[in-house]
Each structure stands twice: as structure tokens, then as C-alpha cells.
Coordinates of C-alpha atoms and ligand atoms in Angstrom, one line a residue:
M1 CA -17.1 22.6 11.8
S2 CA -15.4 24.8 9.1
P3 CA -13.6 22.8 6.5
L4 CA -9.7 22.3 6.8
P5 CA -8.0 23.9 3.8
L6 CA -6.3 21.7 1.2
Y7 CA -2.8 22.2 0.1
L8 CA -2.7 23.6 -3.4
A9 CA 0.6 24.5 -5.0
G10 CA 2.2 25.5 -1.7
T11 CA -0.7 27.5 -0.3
W12 CA -3.5 26.4 2.1
T13 CA -6.8 27.3 0.5
S14 CA -10.5 26.3 0.1
G15 CA -11.0 23.8 -2.7
R16 CA -13.8 24.2 -5.2
G17 CA -15.3 20.7 -4.5
E18 CA -17.9 19.8 -1.9
P19 CA -16.4 19.5 1.6
L20 CA -16.1 15.9 3.0
A21 CA -16.3 14.8 6.5
S22 CA -13.8 12.3 7.9
H23 CA -15.3 10.1 10.7
N24 CA -13.7 8.3 13.7
P25 CA -14.5 4.6 13.3
V26 CA -14.7 4.1 17.0
N27 CA -17.9 6.2 17.3
N28 CA -18.6 7.4 13.7
R29 CA -18.5 11.0 15.0
V30 CA -17.2 13.7 12.6
L31 CA -13.5 14.0 13.3
A32 CA -12.8 16.8 10.7
V33 CA -14.3 18.3 7.6
V34 CA -11.9 18.9 4.7
S35 CA -12.2 21.0 1.7
T36 CA -12.0 19.1 -1.5
A37 CA -10.5 19.8 -4.9
G38 CA -12.6 20.5 -8.0
A39 CA -11.4 20.2 -11.6
A40 CA -10.0 23.8 -11.7
D41 CA -8.0 23.1 -8.6
V42 CA -6.5 20.0 -10.4
D43 CA -5.6 22.1 -13.3
H44 CA -3.9 24.6 -11.0
A45 CA -2.0 22.0 -9.1
V46 CA -0.7 20.4 -12.3
A47 CA 0.4 23.7 -13.8
A48 CA 2.1 24.7 -10.6
G49 CA 3.8 21.3 -10.5
Q50 CA 5.2 21.7 -14.0
A51 CA 6.4 25.2 -13.3
A52 CA 8.0 24.1 -10.0
M53 CA 9.9 21.4 -11.9
R54 CA 11.2 23.8 -14.5
N55 CA 12.3 26.2 -11.8
P56 CA 16.1 26.1 -11.6
A57 CA 15.7 26.2 -7.7
W58 CA 14.5 22.5 -8.1
R59 CA 15.6 21.4 -11.6
D60 CA 19.3 22.2 -11.0
L61 CA 19.7 20.8 -7.5
L62 CA 22.4 18.1 -7.2
P63 CA 21.1 14.8 -5.9
H64 CA 22.5 15.3 -2.4
Q65 CA 20.9 18.6 -2.2
R66 CA 17.5 17.2 -3.2
A67 CA 18.1 14.5 -0.6
A68 CA 18.4 17.0 2.0
F69 CA 14.8 18.0 1.7
L70 CA 13.7 14.4 2.2
H71 CA 15.9 14.1 5.3
R72 CA 14.3 17.2 6.7
I73 CA 10.9 15.9 6.1
A74 CA 11.9 12.6 7.8
T75 CA 13.1 14.4 10.8
L76 CA 9.9 16.4 11.0
I77 CA 7.8 13.2 10.9
E78 CA 9.9 11.8 13.7
R79 CA 9.6 15.0 15.7
D80 CA 5.7 14.8 15.5
A81 CA 5.5 10.9 15.4
E82 CA 3.2 10.5 18.4
R83 CA 0.8 13.2 17.4
L84 CA 0.6 11.8 13.9
A85 CA 0.1 8.3 15.2
Q86 CA -2.7 9.4 17.5
L87 CA -4.4 11.3 14.6
Q88 CA -4.1 8.4 12.3
R89 CA -5.7 6.2 14.9
Q90 CA -8.7 8.5 15.0
D91 CA -9.0 8.8 11.2
N92 CA -8.5 5.2 10.5
G93 CA -9.4 3.2 13.5
K94 CA -6.2 1.1 13.6
P95 CA -4.7 0.2 17.1
I96 CA -2.2 2.8 18.2
L97 CA 0.8 0.3 18.1
E98 CA 0.0 -0.2 14.4
T99 CA -0.3 3.5 13.6
R100 CA 3.0 4.2 15.4
A101 CA 4.7 1.7 13.2
L102 CA 3.1 3.2 10.1
V103 CA 4.5 6.7 11.0
A104 CA 7.9 5.3 11.8
S105 CA 8.0 3.6 8.4
A106 CA 7.0 6.9 6.6
A107 CA 10.0 8.7 8.2
G108 CA 12.2 5.6 7.2
T109 CA 10.9 5.7 3.6
F110 CA 11.9 9.4 3.2
R111 CA 15.4 8.7 4.6
Y112 CA 15.8 5.6 2.4
F113 CA 14.9 7.4 -0.8
A114 CA 17.3 10.3 0.2
A115 CA 20.1 7.8 0.3
V116 CA 19.0 6.2 -3.0
C117 CA 18.8 9.6 -4.6
E118 CA 22.4 10.4 -3.5
T119 CA 23.9 7.2 -4.6
M120 CA 22.1 6.5 -7.7
E121 CA 24.4 6.1 -10.8
G122 CA 23.8 6.2 -14.5
D123 CA 25.9 3.9 -16.9
I124 CA 28.6 4.3 -19.4
T125 CA 27.5 1.8 -22.0
P126 CA 29.9 -0.1 -24.3
S127 CA 30.2 1.9 -27.5
R128 CA 30.5 0.5 -31.0
G129 CA 32.4 3.4 -32.5
N130 CA 34.5 6.3 -31.5
Y131 CA 32.0 7.9 -29.2
L132 CA 31.1 7.8 -25.6
S133 CA 27.6 6.3 -24.9
L134 CA 25.9 7.1 -21.6
S135 CA 22.5 6.1 -20.1
T136 CA 21.2 8.6 -17.7
W137 CA 17.9 9.0 -15.8
E138 CA 15.7 12.0 -15.7
P139 CA 12.3 12.8 -13.9
L140 CA 8.9 12.0 -15.6
G141 CA 7.0 15.2 -14.8
V142 CA 3.9 15.7 -12.5
I143 CA 3.0 12.4 -10.7
A144 CA -0.5 11.7 -9.4
A145 CA -0.4 9.6 -6.3
I146 CA -3.7 8.0 -5.4
T147 CA -3.9 6.2 -2.0
P148 CA -6.4 4.0 -0.1
W149 CA -7.6 4.4 3.4
N150 CA -6.0 1.5 5.1
S151 CA -2.4 2.7 5.7
P152 CA -2.3 6.4 5.4
I153 CA 1.0 8.2 5.7
A154 CA 3.0 5.0 4.9
S155 CA 1.1 4.6 1.6
E156 CA 1.6 8.3 0.9
A157 CA 5.4 8.3 1.8
Q158 CA 5.9 5.2 -0.3
K159 CA 4.9 7.3 -3.4
V160 CA 5.9 10.9 -2.4
A161 CA 9.4 10.2 -1.3
P162 CA 10.7 8.3 -4.4
A163 CA 8.7 10.7 -6.7
L164 CA 10.4 13.8 -5.2
A165 CA 13.7 12.1 -4.8
A166 CA 13.6 11.5 -8.5
G167 CA 13.1 15.2 -9.2
N168 CA 9.3 15.1 -10.0
A169 CA 6.4 17.1 -8.7
V170 CA 3.6 15.1 -6.9
I171 CA -0.1 15.6 -6.4
V172 CA -1.6 13.3 -3.7
K173 CA -5.2 12.3 -3.7
P174 CA -5.8 10.6 -0.4
S175 CA -8.8 8.4 0.3
E176 CA -12.0 10.4 1.1
F177 CA -12.2 8.3 4.3
T178 CA -8.7 9.3 5.7
P179 CA -7.5 12.6 4.2
L180 CA -5.9 13.9 7.4
L181 CA -2.4 12.4 7.4
A182 CA -1.7 13.4 3.9
L183 CA -2.5 17.0 4.8
E184 CA -0.2 16.6 7.7
L185 CA 2.6 15.4 5.4
A186 CA 2.0 18.6 3.3
K187 CA 2.5 20.8 6.5
L188 CA 5.6 19.1 7.3
S189 CA 7.0 19.3 3.7
D190 CA 6.1 23.0 3.8
E191 CA 8.0 23.4 7.1
A192 CA 10.9 21.5 5.6
G193 CA 11.1 24.2 2.9
L194 CA 10.2 22.1 -0.1
P195 CA 9.9 24.6 -2.9
K196 CA 6.2 25.5 -3.4
G197 CA 4.3 23.8 -6.2
L198 CA 6.3 20.5 -6.0
L199 CA 3.7 19.0 -3.6
S200 CA -0.1 19.4 -3.6
V201 CA -2.5 17.4 -1.5
L202 CA -6.0 17.4 -3.0
P203 CA -8.6 15.6 -0.9
G204 CA -11.8 14.5 -2.7
T205 CA -13.6 11.5 -4.0
G206 CA -12.2 9.1 -6.5
A207 CA -15.1 9.7 -8.9
S208 CA -14.3 13.5 -9.1
T209 CA -10.9 14.5 -7.9
G210 CA -9.2 11.2 -8.5
A211 CA -10.7 10.7 -12.1
A212 CA -9.9 14.4 -13.0
L213 CA -6.2 13.8 -12.0
V214 CA -5.8 10.6 -13.9
A215 CA -7.4 12.0 -17.0
H216 CA -5.5 15.3 -16.9
P217 CA -3.1 15.6 -19.9
G218 CA -0.4 17.1 -17.7
I219 CA -0.1 14.2 -15.5
A220 CA 3.0 12.1 -16.5
K221 CA 2.3 9.1 -14.4
V222 CA -0.3 7.7 -11.9
T223 CA 0.9 5.7 -9.0
F224 CA -2.1 4.0 -7.5
T225 CA -2.8 1.9 -4.5
G226 CA -6.3 0.5 -4.1
G227 CA -8.8 -2.0 -5.3
T228 CA -8.5 -3.9 -8.5
A229 CA -11.7 -2.5 -10.0
T230 CA -10.4 1.0 -9.6
G231 CA -7.0 0.0 -10.8
R232 CA -8.5 -1.4 -14.0
A233 CA -10.5 1.8 -14.6
I234 CA -7.3 3.9 -14.1
G235 CA -5.4 1.4 -16.5
R236 CA -8.0 2.0 -19.2
V237 CA -7.4 5.8 -19.1
A238 CA -3.7 5.3 -18.9
A239 CA -3.8 3.2 -22.1
E240 CA -5.7 5.9 -24.0
K241 CA -3.1 8.5 -22.8
I242 CA 0.0 6.1 -23.4
M243 CA 0.8 7.1 -19.8
P244 CA 2.9 4.9 -17.4
V245 CA 0.9 3.6 -14.4
S246 CA 1.9 1.5 -11.4
L247 CA -0.9 -0.4 -9.7
E248 CA -0.7 -1.9 -6.2
L249 CA -4.0 -3.7 -6.0
G250 CA -6.0 -6.3 -4.1
G251 CA -5.2 -9.8 -2.8
K252 CA -6.5 -13.0 -1.3
S253 CA -3.2 -14.4 -0.1
P254 CA -2.6 -18.0 0.9
N255 CA -0.9 -18.7 4.3
I256 CA 0.2 -22.3 4.3
V257 CA 0.9 -24.4 7.3
F258 CA 2.8 -27.7 7.0
A259 CA 2.6 -30.4 9.7
D260 CA 6.4 -30.1 10.2
A261 CA 6.2 -26.4 11.2
D262 CA 6.7 -25.0 14.6
L263 CA 3.0 -24.8 15.2
D264 CA 3.1 -22.1 18.0
Q265 CA 5.1 -19.9 15.6
A266 CA 2.7 -20.7 12.8
I267 CA -0.4 -19.8 14.9
N268 CA 1.0 -16.5 15.8
G269 CA 1.9 -15.9 12.2
V270 CA -1.6 -16.8 10.9
L271 CA -3.3 -14.6 13.6
F272 CA -1.0 -11.6 12.9
G273 CA -1.1 -12.2 9.1
L274 CA -4.8 -12.1 8.8
F275 CA -6.2 -10.1 11.9
S276 CA -3.8 -7.2 12.4
S277 CA -5.4 -4.0 10.9
Q278 CA -8.7 -5.9 11.4
G279 CA -7.9 -7.8 8.2
Q280 CA -8.1 -4.5 6.2
S281 CA -4.9 -5.3 4.5
C282 CA -4.0 -6.1 0.9
I283 CA -1.7 -8.8 2.0
A284 CA -4.0 -10.4 4.6
G285 CA -3.3 -14.2 4.7
S286 CA -7.0 -14.9 4.3
R287 CA -6.9 -18.3 2.7
I288 CA -5.3 -20.5 5.4
F289 CA -4.2 -23.8 4.0
I290 CA -3.5 -26.5 6.7
E291 CA -1.9 -29.9 6.0
E292 CA -4.7 -32.5 6.5
S293 CA -2.9 -34.5 9.2
I294 CA -2.9 -31.5 11.6
Y295 CA -6.1 -29.8 10.4
P296 CA -8.4 -30.7 13.3
A297 CA -6.0 -29.9 16.1
F298 CA -4.6 -26.8 14.4
T299 CA -8.1 -25.3 13.6
A300 CA -9.4 -26.0 17.1
K301 CA -6.4 -24.2 18.6
L302 CA -6.6 -21.3 16.1
A303 CA -10.2 -20.8 16.8
E304 CA -9.5 -20.7 20.6
R305 CA -6.8 -18.0 20.0
V306 CA -9.0 -16.0 17.7
T307 CA -11.7 -15.9 20.3
A308 CA -9.1 -14.5 22.7
L309 CA -8.0 -11.6 20.6
R310 CA -8.5 -8.3 22.4
I311 CA -11.1 -6.2 20.6
G312 CA -11.5 -2.6 21.8
D313 CA -10.6 1.0 21.5
P314 CA -7.4 1.6 19.3
V315 CA -6.2 4.1 21.9
S316 CA -5.2 1.2 24.1
E317 CA -1.8 -0.4 23.5
R318 CA -3.4 -3.7 24.6
T319 CA -6.0 -3.6 21.7
Q320 CA -5.4 -6.0 18.9
I321 CA -8.6 -5.5 17.0
G322 CA -10.1 -2.0 16.3
P323 CA -13.3 -1.0 14.4
L324 CA -13.6 -1.3 10.6
I325 CA -13.3 1.8 8.6
T326 CA -17.0 2.6 8.0
P327 CA -20.4 1.1 8.8
Q328 CA -20.8 0.3 5.1
H329 CA -17.6 -1.6 5.0
R330 CA -18.7 -3.5 8.1
D331 CA -22.0 -4.4 6.2
K332 CA -19.9 -5.7 3.3
V333 CA -17.7 -7.9 5.5
E334 CA -20.8 -9.2 7.3
G335 CA -22.3 -10.0 3.9
Y336 CA -19.4 -12.3 3.2
V337 CA -20.1 -14.3 6.4
T338 CA -23.7 -14.7 5.3
L339 CA -22.4 -15.7 1.8
A340 CA -20.1 -18.3 3.4
R341 CA -22.9 -19.9 5.1
E342 CA -25.0 -20.0 2.0
E343 CA -21.9 -21.7 0.2
G344 CA -22.0 -24.3 3.0
G345 CA -19.3 -22.9 5.3
R346 CA -19.3 -23.4 9.0
L347 CA -18.4 -20.5 11.2
L348 CA -15.9 -21.7 13.9
C349 CA -15.7 -18.3 15.8
G350 CA -16.7 -14.6 15.4
G351 CA -18.6 -13.4 12.4
T352 CA -21.0 -11.2 14.3
R353 CA -21.1 -7.7 15.8
P354 CA -19.8 -7.6 19.4
V355 CA -22.3 -7.6 22.3
D356 CA -20.0 -5.5 24.6
A357 CA -22.0 -2.3 25.2
T358 CA -18.9 -0.1 25.0
L359 CA -18.3 -1.1 21.3
Q360 CA -21.8 -0.4 20.0
A361 CA -21.1 3.0 18.6
G362 CA -18.2 1.7 16.5
N363 CA -17.8 -0.4 13.4
Y364 CA -16.6 -3.4 15.2
F365 CA -16.8 -6.9 13.9
M366 CA -15.7 -10.1 15.7
P367 CA -12.8 -11.9 13.8
A368 CA -14.1 -15.0 12.1
L369 CA -12.8 -18.3 10.9
I370 CA -14.8 -20.4 8.4
D371 CA -14.3 -24.0 7.4
G372 CA -16.1 -26.5 5.2
L373 CA -15.6 -24.4 2.1
N374 CA -13.3 -25.1 -1.0
N375 CA -11.0 -22.8 -2.7
R376 CA -13.4 -22.2 -5.6
N377 CA -16.2 -20.8 -3.3
R378 CA -16.6 -17.1 -3.7
T379 CA -15.8 -16.5 0.0
A380 CA -12.4 -18.2 -0.7
Q381 CA -11.8 -16.2 -4.0
E382 CA -13.0 -12.7 -3.4
E383 CA -11.1 -10.0 -1.3
I384 CA -13.2 -9.4 1.8
F385 CA -10.7 -6.9 3.4
G386 CA -11.9 -7.7 6.9
P387 CA -11.3 -10.1 9.8
V388 CA -12.5 -13.2 8.0
G389 CA -10.4 -16.2 7.2
V390 CA -11.3 -19.3 5.2
L391 CA -9.6 -22.6 6.4
L392 CA -8.7 -25.1 3.7
P393 CA -7.2 -28.5 4.3
F394 CA -4.6 -29.9 1.8
R395 CA -3.1 -33.3 1.3
D396 CA 0.1 -32.9 -0.7
E397 CA 2.3 -30.3 -2.3
D398 CA 1.1 -30.6 -5.9
S399 CA -2.6 -30.1 -5.0
L400 CA -1.6 -27.4 -2.6
I401 CA 0.2 -25.4 -5.2
A402 CA -2.6 -25.8 -7.7
E403 CA -5.1 -24.5 -5.2
A404 CA -3.0 -21.7 -3.7
N405 CA -2.3 -20.4 -7.2
D406 CA -5.9 -20.8 -8.2
S407 CA -6.8 -17.0 -7.7
V408 CA -7.0 -14.1 -9.8
Y409 CA -4.6 -12.4 -7.3
G410 CA -0.9 -12.8 -6.8
L411 CA 0.2 -10.4 -4.1
A412 CA 1.6 -12.2 -1.1
S413 CA 1.8 -15.6 0.5
G414 CA 3.2 -17.4 3.7
V415 CA 4.8 -20.8 4.2
W416 CA 5.2 -22.5 7.5
T417 CA 7.5 -25.5 7.6
G418 CA 10.6 -26.9 9.3
D419 CA 12.1 -28.1 6.0
F420 CA 14.1 -25.4 4.3
R421 CA 14.2 -27.4 0.9
R422 CA 10.3 -27.5 1.0
A423 CA 10.2 -23.8 1.8
W424 CA 12.4 -23.0 -1.2
R425 CA 10.3 -25.3 -3.5
I426 CA 6.9 -24.0 -2.4
G427 CA 8.2 -20.3 -2.3
R428 CA 9.4 -20.5 -5.9
A429 CA 6.1 -22.2 -7.1
L430 CA 3.7 -19.8 -5.6
N431 CA 2.4 -17.0 -7.8
A432 CA 3.0 -14.1 -5.6
G433 CA 5.0 -10.9 -5.4
T434 CA 6.1 -11.7 -1.9
V435 CA 6.6 -15.0 0.0
W436 CA 7.2 -15.1 3.7
I437 CA 8.7 -18.1 5.1
N438 CA 8.1 -18.9 8.8
T439 CA 7.1 -15.3 9.2
Y440 CA 4.5 -12.9 7.8
K441 CA 3.8 -9.2 7.0
Q442 CA 7.4 -8.2 7.6
F443 CA 8.7 -5.3 5.4
S444 CA 11.8 -3.6 4.6
I445 CA 11.8 -0.5 2.5
A446 CA 15.0 -2.0 0.8
T447 CA 12.9 -4.9 -0.5
P448 CA 10.7 -4.6 -3.6
F449 CA 6.9 -5.0 -3.1
G450 CA 4.2 -5.5 -5.6
G451 CA 1.7 -8.0 -7.1
N452 CA 1.3 -10.4 -9.9
A453 CA -1.8 -10.9 -12.0
E454 CA -4.7 -8.8 -10.8
S455 CA -2.8 -7.7 -7.7
G456 CA -1.1 -5.1 -10.0
I457 CA 1.7 -4.0 -12.2
G458 CA 5.0 -2.7 -11.1
R459 CA 7.1 -2.7 -7.9
E460 CA 7.5 -0.1 -5.2
K461 CA 10.3 0.4 -2.6
A462 CA 14.0 -0.7 -3.0
R463 CA 16.6 1.0 -5.1
D464 CA 14.6 0.5 -8.4
G465 CA 11.6 2.2 -6.6
L466 CA 13.3 5.5 -7.6
K467 CA 13.6 4.5 -11.3
A468 CA 9.9 3.8 -11.3
Y469 CA 9.6 7.7 -11.2
M470 CA 12.1 8.3 -14.0
R471 CA 12.9 7.6 -17.6
Q472 CA 16.1 6.7 -19.3
K473 CA 17.9 9.0 -21.7
S474 CA 20.8 7.8 -23.9
L475 CA 23.5 10.3 -24.8
Y476 CA 26.2 9.7 -27.5
I477 CA 29.2 12.0 -27.5
D478 CA 31.7 12.0 -30.4
M479 CA 35.2 11.4 -29.5
S480 CA 36.7 11.4 -33.0
G481 CA 36.6 15.0 -33.8
R482 CA 36.0 14.2 -37.5
P483 CA 32.9 14.7 -39.7
I484 CA 30.7 11.7 -40.3
P485 CA 32.1 10.3 -43.7
W486 CA 28.7 9.5 -45.3
A487 CA 28.1 13.2 -45.8
D488 CA 31.3 13.8 -47.7
Ligands
LIG1 P1 -10.4 2.1 -3.8 O1 -9.9 1.4 -5.1 O2 -11.9 2.2 -3.6 O3 -9.8 3.5 -3.6 C1 -8.4 3.8 -3.6 C2 -8.2 5.2 -4.0 O4 -8.6 5.4 -5.4 C3 -9.0 6.2 -3.2 O5 -8.3 7.4 -2.9 C4 -10.2 6.5 -4.1 O6 -11.0 7.6 -3.8 C5 -9.5 6.5 -5.4 N1 -10.5 6.3 -6.5 C6 -11.6 5.6 -6.6 N2 -12.1 5.7 -8.0 C7 -11.3 6.3 -8.6 C8 -11.2 6.7 -10.0 N3 -12.1 6.4 -10.9 N4 -10.1 7.5 -10.4 C9 -9.2 7.7 -9.6 N5 -9.2 7.4 -8.3 C10 -10.2 6.7 -7.8 O7 -9.8 1.2 -2.7 P2 -10.0 1.4 -1.1 O8 -9.6 2.8 -0.7 O9 -11.3 0.8 -0.7 O10 -8.8 0.5 -0.5 C11 -9.0 -0.9 -0.4 C12 -8.3 -1.6 -1.5 O11 -7.0 -1.3 -1.7 C13 -8.3 -3.1 -1.4 O12 -8.7 -3.8 -2.5 C14 -6.7 -3.4 -1.0 O13 -6.4 -4.7 -1.4 C15 -6.1 -2.3 -1.8 N6 -4.8 -2.1 -1.3 C16 -3.7 -2.6 -2.0 C17 -2.4 -2.5 -1.5 C18 -1.2 -2.9 -2.3 O14 -0.1 -2.5 -1.9 N7 -1.3 -3.8 -3.2 C19 -2.1 -1.9 -0.1 C20 -3.4 -1.4 0.4 C21 -4.6 -1.5 -0.1 P3 -12.1 7.7 -2.6 O15 -12.0 6.5 -1.8 O16 -11.7 8.8 -1.9 O17 -13.4 7.8 -3.4

């Protein structure tokens, strides 16, 4: 299989790195081989990005003209939506209903930031003299966007759309496991007529291409989504460069069920919150706190429902659980089930490879629930990033909050209760960037998203998501027409 070219400064070309194979997690067969970028390609992409930003054809565009490019990209994503969703299913292993939603969300993200770009305003600030004082916003420069494998195209859109809308150039480094959708996005941007050089897509490993991008002196900001260890390493480089960075990192989110909740609704929410995307989600509600009085009945019902989840080929619209991304990742998830047992946990369901002969070639893992642990156990503290949930009983609100917040992470959380005052109280007390009340994993591009503590720095989405790719400039304009008296 000859390597697919990468998208370097508006041209399709062979990169100078070692080609990488992307595998279909359903059977681990090679789906595509892609060319990867070496350090010289990174240099070229950065220089081209800087030149494209300086070019009046981009620099002097009015906001509504820049927005038109984003609208065109959105329209092309919508035109190719089914093809993109099918490709992503093969590249990543998520069930087709989920990949369709991700593609739709990517188009929506481009449209949203087109609108934000067109409607963004600066400020006339109160002056303290006979001058006009203004605060305006300008682009930062060339942005490095580094993304993980779990939600391709949606993750890339979440960075590329606001970065372009703000007037920057962007270089995307997709995950080595899922490079294909970022390359598709490059094709569509090219077709949309985006001026060449403004977008490059450079597949490669994090250790080579990713690290070269982060360290490059011409990169004005890194926007990163991925694991906390990688985020910390990028943060160190950013500190040396005095470079802004946004970090969307890991999580170990509590999903909390009170006895007064609508329990049918809560069960569906716990299932969806943890097991959609096979649990490979930063916001997975993987610590499930259940009020003591309903603990036995709720956990029994939950385990019954987990056992009934439909595991299978992601091509089917009925499939709820597809394969994990790689055999190595499945080993890691399996290792956590072993650890849970060593820590004294009891497996209520799943936690093994399936016996079904049709699933043997893929990285499948039966969704698991574990009880008998406490919140301090490693299984309850570390991000597993797979279909494994820890069940934890709680007695009262104070002990619940103390335990739910006892985590290095602070990304998301869920609260299930019929009492709106309690929902408000608990929602305010939880250390999390997002709290869902009687729902879970719902997203609006118009609502900020991001983590507290080791779940990251900064927020994406929403109107201020554009400003994350801009810096403020203050202007003072004399209105007196007279010389400054000091110099007389
Ligand atoms: P990683 O941190 O391993 O990788 C993320 C990206 O960073 C990949 O493109 C990777 O390259 C790259 N990378 C790795 N090392 C470096 C480096 N030294 N310099 C620059 N780039 C580097 O995460 P995963 O891909 O395994 O994704 C899973 C993680 O992402 C989980 O922890 C999850 O919680 C988190 N995540 C967070 C989200 C959020 O919004 N908060 C959303 C989705 C996921 P490569 O893999 O190609 O080597």
C-alpha cells in the first residue's frame, strides 16, 4: 500500500518521516498507510503559515469574508457527511451512529465560529483624558493543534474552526492511530478555496512530529487535547517559550445517583455516560456514586442492563459497543480489571474478552462494572479510558462531595435527583468544568468546555472560544489636537 500524501502548505506531498499504518480496530487490518512529517516539513509548514497570514489575501479580509470560508468548509463536510462517518468508523472503531454525530458536530462547529467571527466586537473603553481608547483583538500567529484518537474530525474542527476564524494559520497533528479524518478535512478546506499555507495537516507520532511542532519557535500557541502526562510535557516546553497553551486533558468523572432520582432515566444516563464510545471518552462517568439506600437494587439493575448492551461491528446502527482502538489499549484496560481484583474489587459483569467467534479479530472488551472498592483505590483514581466503571455507595451529601472531589481531575460530572435545590447545591460544589443534571454527555458548541485541576487549562467552544486564538491590543487616539504639555 503506497502512503497517502500529507497536506503541507497547500500541497499534497510525501513527508520526510517514516510512513505510519492506520488499522481498523474491528479486525486490525491495515486501513491506510500515511506519509508522516519530519522536522524539515514542520519548518516548511510554519514558514508557509506565517507567509499566508501576512498575505493581504488573508490578512485584510473583513470578518464576514473570513467567515465565508468557514461556511464553505461546513457545507462540504455536510455534503460528504456519510462518507466521512463511514471512514471514521473504520479508522477509529466507534459505532456508526456516533461517528455520524461527530461529523455533524464538526460542520456545526465551522458554522458556529463563522457566526462568532462575523459578530465579534471590540470595545471602546472609558478614557481618562482627551483621547479615544479602544481595545481590539488580533490573531496570534501559527497555531499547532494536536489531537487524540477518540473523536477525530470533531476534535480537529473544535480547534481549526476558531483558529482560522480568528485569522490565524493552523498546523494539525492528528493522532498516529487516526490520521485519516484530519486529511479529509484538509481536502475539503482546499476545495473550499482556503488560501494555501493557512492549513497544514502533518501526521506523525507525538514523539517526533508533535514534539517538533511544540518546540518550534514559530509556533505562537499550542492547542492540545489528549492525556494529562502529554499535556504536562507540552506545558513544560510552553513555559520555556513563554507561549500560550490550552490543554484539554484526562478525567475520572463522577456520575452521582440520588435515591430521589427518576431511576430509569438515571440508568440510561449512567450507561450512556460511561459506555458510549466504549468508554474511550475524557468525560466518561466512570466513578458511579449511588446513594446507599438504593445501592443494591440499582447496581443489580445496572449490571443487568450492561450485560444486555449490544457489542458488535460498528457498521451496524444497532451496535452500542465497538472495539477498542488498539490491542495494546485493550491490554491496558484489561490490566485495570486485574488491578481492581487485586485491590479487593468484585466484578459484577463483563471485564473479559468476548467469546463470540465473530469478534475475535477485533479489540473487543466486555463492558465491566466493579464494586467493593473505595474512591482511594487506584482503579477509582486513574483514568482507564475504556468500558470499566467503579460503583461507590454514599451516605450523605457532605461525604459524597468530599469523595467526588477527591480526584486529581476535574473535567465533568453528572447528578441525578428529583430535587432541583439539591441539584443546584451539588452542581455548585463539584470540582468540574461541566456538570450535567439529569442528563449526561450533552454538548452545545455555544457552551464552554474544559477541565479544572489536572483535566486542563483553558476552555474551548462558545463565543470566547474565538478569543482563545487571539490577543488584545489597546489603541489610544488623541482627540485634543494639542501637543502633550510636559514636553513644552
Ligand atoms: P495522548 O496524550 O497520548 O496523545 C494525544 C496527542 O498528542 C496525539 O496526537 C499524540 O501523538 C500527541 N503527542 C504525544 N506525545 C507528544 C509530545 N511529546 N509532544 C506533542 N504531541 C504529543 O492521548 P491519546 O491520544 O491517547 O488520547 C487519550 C487521552 O486524551 C485521554 O487521557 C483522554 O482523557 C484525553 N482526552 C481529553 C479530552 C478533553 O477534551 N479534555 C477529549 C478527548 C480525549 P501520537 O498519539 O500520534 O503519538
